[in-house]
Short mmCIF file of C-alpha atoms and ligand atoms in Angstrom, two decimals:
data_model
loop_
_atom_site.label_atom_id
_atom_site.label_comp_id
_atom_site.label_asym_id
_atom_site.label_seq_id
_atom_site.Cartn_x
_atom_site.Cartn_y
_atom_site.Cartn_z
CA MET A 1 0.00 0.00 0.00
CA LYS A 2 2.79 2.43 0.92
CA ASP A 3 4.18 2.26 -2.64
CA LYS A 4 0.89 3.57 -4.01
CA ILE A 5 1.13 6.84 -2.05
CA ILE A 6 1.98 9.90 -4.15
CA LYS A 7 4.62 11.72 -2.10
CA ASP A 8 3.85 15.26 -3.28
CA LYS A 9 0.10 14.92 -2.74
CA LEU A 10 0.10 14.14 0.96
CA PRO A 11 -2.48 15.69 3.27
CA LYS A 12 -0.85 18.13 5.70
CA HIS A 13 -3.29 17.21 8.45
CA VAL A 14 -5.07 13.90 9.12
CA ALA A 15 -7.64 13.57 11.90
CA VAL A 16 -8.77 10.23 13.32
CA ILE A 17 -11.81 9.12 15.31
CA MET A 18 -10.43 6.00 16.96
CA ASP A 19 -13.49 3.81 17.45
CA GLY A 20 -14.27 0.20 18.25
CA ASN A 21 -12.11 -0.51 21.30
CA GLY A 22 -15.07 -1.70 23.36
CA ARG A 23 -16.42 -4.01 20.64
CA TRP A 24 -12.94 -5.41 20.00
CA ALA A 25 -12.62 -6.33 23.69
CA LYS A 26 -16.15 -7.76 23.82
CA GLN A 27 -15.44 -10.01 20.82
CA LYS A 28 -12.56 -11.42 22.83
CA GLY A 29 -14.69 -11.85 25.95
CA ASN A 30 -12.78 -9.13 27.75
CA MET A 31 -13.41 -5.87 29.62
CA ARG A 32 -13.71 -2.66 27.60
CA LEU A 33 -10.47 -1.36 29.10
CA PHE A 34 -8.63 -4.25 27.46
CA GLY A 35 -9.72 -2.75 24.12
CA HIS A 36 -8.35 0.67 25.08
CA GLN A 37 -5.06 -0.90 26.19
CA ASN A 38 -4.73 -2.59 22.83
CA GLY A 39 -5.69 0.65 21.09
CA VAL A 40 -2.35 2.09 22.22
CA LYS A 41 -0.55 -0.15 19.71
CA ALA A 42 -2.65 1.34 16.90
CA VAL A 43 -1.86 4.87 18.16
CA ARG A 44 1.85 4.03 17.93
CA GLU A 45 1.52 2.56 14.44
CA VAL A 46 -0.42 5.48 13.03
CA THR A 47 1.87 8.06 14.64
CA GLU A 48 4.92 6.29 13.23
CA ALA A 49 3.34 5.95 9.78
CA ALA A 50 2.36 9.63 9.69
CA ALA A 51 5.83 10.73 10.85
CA GLU A 52 7.58 8.50 8.30
CA LEU A 53 5.43 9.81 5.46
CA GLY A 54 6.12 13.43 6.41
CA ILE A 55 2.56 14.36 7.36
CA GLU A 56 2.67 17.56 9.43
CA TYR A 57 -0.28 17.15 11.82
CA LEU A 58 -2.09 14.08 13.16
CA THR A 59 -5.07 14.72 15.45
CA LEU A 60 -6.44 11.79 17.46
CA TYR A 61 -9.80 11.90 19.23
CA ALA A 62 -8.77 10.23 22.48
CA PHE A 63 -11.57 11.29 24.81
CA SER A 64 -14.69 13.33 24.14
CA THR A 65 -16.54 15.59 26.56
CA GLU A 66 -19.38 13.05 26.35
CA ASN A 67 -17.05 10.19 27.34
CA TRP A 68 -17.15 11.51 30.94
CA ASN A 69 -20.60 9.88 31.10
CA ARG A 70 -19.15 6.37 30.76
CA PRO A 71 -18.94 4.07 33.81
CA LYS A 72 -16.57 5.50 36.44
CA ALA A 73 -14.19 2.53 36.25
CA GLU A 74 -13.81 2.90 32.48
CA VAL A 75 -13.15 6.66 32.73
CA GLU A 76 -10.57 6.16 35.48
CA GLY A 77 -8.94 3.29 33.58
CA LEU A 78 -8.73 5.41 30.42
CA MET A 79 -7.24 8.37 32.29
CA SER A 80 -4.54 6.27 33.91
CA LEU A 81 -3.83 4.57 30.56
CA LEU A 82 -3.38 8.00 28.98
CA VAL A 83 -1.04 9.17 31.73
CA SER A 84 1.08 6.02 31.69
CA THR A 85 1.23 5.93 27.87
CA ILE A 86 2.21 9.58 27.60
CA ALA A 87 4.88 9.13 30.29
CA SER A 88 6.35 6.03 28.69
CA GLU A 89 6.22 7.35 25.12
CA THR A 90 7.76 10.80 25.66
CA LYS A 91 11.25 9.46 24.94
CA THR A 92 10.10 7.79 21.71
CA LEU A 93 8.35 10.98 20.63
CA ASN A 94 11.62 12.88 21.12
CA ASN A 95 13.65 10.22 19.30
CA ASN A 96 11.29 10.59 16.35
CA ASN A 97 11.19 14.41 16.43
CA VAL A 98 7.44 14.33 17.22
CA ARG A 99 5.87 17.27 19.02
CA LEU A 100 2.86 16.67 21.29
CA ARG A 101 0.04 19.18 21.56
CA VAL A 102 -3.38 18.89 23.14
CA ILE A 103 -6.79 20.40 22.46
CA GLY A 104 -9.88 20.40 24.68
CA CYS A 105 -8.60 19.45 28.10
CA HIS A 106 -11.24 21.15 30.18
CA ASN A 107 -11.93 19.50 33.54
CA LEU A 108 -9.09 17.00 33.32
CA PRO A 109 -7.88 15.56 36.64
CA ALA A 110 -4.85 17.56 37.87
CA SER A 111 -2.51 14.54 37.63
CA VAL A 112 -3.46 13.98 33.95
CA GLN A 113 -3.10 17.67 33.13
CA LYS A 114 0.33 17.76 34.80
CA LYS A 115 1.63 14.77 32.82
CA LEU A 116 0.29 16.25 29.59
CA ASP A 117 1.89 19.64 30.30
CA GLU A 118 5.22 17.92 30.97
CA CYS A 119 5.15 15.95 27.74
CA VAL A 120 4.04 18.99 25.73
CA ALA A 121 6.95 21.01 27.22
CA GLN A 122 9.49 18.21 26.73
CA THR A 123 8.63 17.79 23.04
CA ALA A 124 8.04 21.48 22.25
CA SER A 125 11.19 21.96 20.21
CA ASN A 126 10.63 18.95 17.93
CA THR A 127 10.11 19.92 14.30
CA GLY A 128 8.69 16.78 12.68
CA LEU A 129 5.11 15.53 13.03
CA THR A 130 2.85 17.38 15.46
CA LEU A 131 0.70 14.82 17.27
CA VAL A 132 -2.44 16.50 18.58
CA LEU A 133 -4.51 14.70 21.23
CA ALA A 134 -8.13 15.81 21.50
CA LEU A 135 -8.82 15.10 25.14
CA SER A 136 -11.99 16.01 26.95
CA TYR A 137 -12.78 17.71 23.66
CA SER A 138 -16.01 18.43 21.86
CA SER A 139 -16.59 20.67 18.90
CA ARG A 140 -19.68 22.38 20.33
CA TRP A 141 -17.76 23.15 23.52
CA GLU A 142 -14.88 24.57 21.46
CA ILE A 143 -17.17 26.73 19.27
CA THR A 144 -19.06 27.97 22.34
CA GLU A 145 -15.77 28.95 24.00
CA ALA A 146 -14.70 30.77 20.84
CA ALA A 147 -18.03 32.65 20.69
CA ARG A 148 -17.64 33.68 24.31
CA GLN A 149 -14.09 34.94 23.74
CA ILE A 150 -15.05 36.80 20.56
CA ALA A 151 -17.93 38.48 22.44
CA ALA A 152 -15.54 39.47 25.25
CA ASP A 153 -13.04 40.92 22.76
CA VAL A 154 -15.79 42.90 21.00
CA LYS A 155 -16.97 44.21 24.37
CA SER A 156 -13.49 45.32 25.39
CA GLY A 157 -12.94 46.99 22.01
CA LYS A 158 -10.10 44.65 20.95
CA ILE A 159 -12.01 43.78 17.76
CA THR A 160 -15.14 45.14 16.09
CA ALA A 161 -18.24 43.05 15.32
CA GLU A 162 -17.99 44.10 11.65
CA SER A 163 -14.48 42.72 11.30
CA ILE A 164 -15.50 39.16 12.26
CA ASP A 165 -15.19 36.74 9.35
CA GLU A 166 -14.56 32.99 8.96
CA ASN A 167 -10.89 33.54 9.53
CA THR A 168 -11.58 35.26 12.86
CA VAL A 169 -13.64 32.30 14.04
CA SER A 170 -10.87 29.86 13.02
CA GLN A 171 -8.34 31.93 14.95
CA TYR A 172 -10.39 31.64 18.15
CA LEU A 173 -10.61 27.84 17.98
CA SER A 174 -8.18 25.59 19.83
CA THR A 175 -6.89 24.36 16.46
CA SER A 176 -5.74 27.81 15.28
CA PHE A 177 -2.10 26.66 15.12
CA MET A 178 -2.72 24.16 12.32
CA PRO A 179 -4.49 23.90 8.95
CA ASP A 180 -7.88 22.18 8.72
CA PRO A 181 -7.62 18.42 8.15
CA GLU A 182 -7.83 17.37 4.51
CA LEU A 183 -8.71 13.84 5.62
CA LEU A 184 -10.81 12.48 8.50
CA ILE A 185 -10.68 8.76 9.25
CA ARG A 186 -13.20 6.91 11.43
CA THR A 187 -12.73 3.25 12.25
CA SER A 188 -15.21 0.53 13.26
CA GLY A 189 -17.93 1.10 10.66
CA GLU A 190 -19.75 3.89 12.52
CA LEU A 191 -20.84 6.71 10.19
CA ARG A 192 -20.87 9.71 12.51
CA ILE A 193 -18.80 12.78 13.36
CA SER A 194 -19.55 12.62 17.11
CA ASN A 195 -18.88 16.28 17.91
CA PHE A 196 -15.34 16.23 16.48
CA LEU A 197 -13.77 19.21 14.65
CA MET A 198 -17.12 20.18 13.11
CA TRP A 199 -15.97 23.62 11.95
CA GLN A 200 -12.61 22.34 10.71
CA ILE A 201 -13.90 19.42 8.58
CA ALA A 202 -16.17 21.57 6.38
CA TYR A 203 -14.21 20.44 3.30
CA SER A 204 -12.39 17.37 4.61
CA GLU A 205 -12.56 14.07 2.79
CA LEU A 206 -14.26 11.52 5.04
CA TYR A 207 -12.95 7.96 5.15
CA PHE A 208 -14.78 5.23 7.05
CA CYS A 209 -13.51 1.69 7.48
CA GLU A 210 -14.79 -1.42 9.23
CA THR A 211 -11.54 -2.19 11.07
CA LEU A 212 -11.86 -1.85 14.84
CA TRP A 213 -9.29 0.59 16.25
CA PRO A 214 -7.07 -1.96 18.10
CA ASP A 215 -6.62 -3.80 14.76
CA PHE A 216 -5.76 -0.64 12.78
CA ARG A 217 -2.21 -0.84 11.38
CA LYS A 218 0.10 1.19 9.13
CA ASP A 219 -1.30 -0.46 6.02
CA ASP A 220 -4.86 0.61 6.96
CA PHE A 221 -3.57 4.18 7.33
CA TYR A 222 -1.81 4.01 3.94
CA ARG A 223 -5.05 2.70 2.38
CA ALA A 224 -6.91 5.76 3.66
CA ILE A 225 -4.24 8.09 2.22
CA VAL A 226 -4.37 6.33 -1.16
CA GLU A 227 -8.17 6.62 -1.25
CA TYR A 228 -7.89 10.31 -0.31
CA GLN A 229 -5.40 10.91 -3.11
CA GLY A 230 -7.83 9.40 -5.60
CA ARG A 231 -10.64 11.80 -4.67
CA GLU A 232 -11.35 15.00 -6.54
CA ARG A 233 -11.57 17.91 -4.09
CA ARG A 234 -13.84 20.51 -5.66
CA PHE A 235 -14.55 22.96 -2.82
CA GLY A 236 -17.93 23.77 -4.39
CA LYS A 237 -16.52 24.26 -7.91
CA THR A 238 -17.26 22.10 -10.95
CA SER A 239 -15.05 19.23 -11.98
CA GLU A 240 -14.02 21.16 -15.13
CA GLN A 241 -12.99 24.20 -13.11
CA VAL A 242 -10.87 22.09 -10.78
CA ARG A 243 -9.15 20.28 -13.67
CA ASN A 244 -8.28 23.49 -15.53
C1 FPP B 1 -13.45 4.57 21.25
O1 FPP B 1 -13.77 3.22 21.34
C2 FPP B 1 -12.17 4.87 21.91
C3 FPP B 1 -11.99 5.72 22.95
C4 FPP B 1 -13.10 6.45 23.57
C5 FPP B 1 -10.67 5.93 23.58
C6 FPP B 1 -9.46 5.92 22.70
C7 FPP B 1 -8.29 5.72 23.54
C8 FPP B 1 -7.22 4.98 23.25
C9 FPP B 1 -6.99 4.33 21.94
C10 FPP B 1 -6.24 4.79 24.34
C11 FPP B 1 -4.89 5.37 24.19
C12 FPP B 1 -4.81 6.68 23.52
C13 FPP B 1 -3.70 7.45 23.54
C14 FPP B 1 -3.72 8.69 22.74
C15 FPP B 1 -2.48 7.13 24.29
P1 FPP B 1 -15.11 2.82 22.09
O2 FPP B 1 -14.77 2.57 23.51
O3 FPP B 1 -16.15 3.87 21.86
O4 FPP B 1 -15.49 1.49 21.36
P2 FPP B 1 -16.95 0.90 21.07
O5 FPP B 1 -17.63 1.88 20.16
O6 FPP B 1 -16.67 -0.40 20.41
O7 FPP B 1 -17.65 0.74 22.40
#
């Protein structure tokens, strides 16, 4: 699959909704947390594949605002898995020139926030792939926060209401440091966006596959890139306009 990828037509930013951990575990007669633990391997594979290809940004939906409503034991298990994974992978991120950033992150337990801040600081000078974890993130929350901040800045006279355009809104989102994703991948056969990057994916190519997240490997990632490269991105124009 990797050989089929056109090197000068790579997406700059790929976003992933990692789904199917629970079903993967259930199929094996195990607890849901077992699925999350095995999902870490897929996170490693995809991060490595994206870094090797030279993709600039990879955003992974690791925990949504709505995920707080899951059973307490699952939430606690996921949080400690995140902390231990981030702690143990910081060295590998540095060895591979990968920078970690986070979006969302409201109401995270202090210990999780601390570990995240440490890893973000320790990888801040890396210049290769930027790995963005969406943690305690939801798009509606993010857009609401942006609206509140824009209103405050209008009130204080920092900006005028008339000057607000699409670009302004983008600049107030937590993703303002990176381009919108050209490609969004969702695993496990579910056909939903689930409150993820709703503003940013206005023109993204959507790729859905049946593979459950813990089974997702480099080749599955390459397949998504190849499919993306075969699509015609028209941005509302006609096919003829795009080709000329
Ligand atoms: C969705 O599967 C997955 C999650 C809510 C968590 C994703 C977390 C990991 C892969 C753990 C490690 C991550 C990092 C970044 C270190 P689901 O539980 O909704 O599965 P289901 O739909 O089959 O129930």
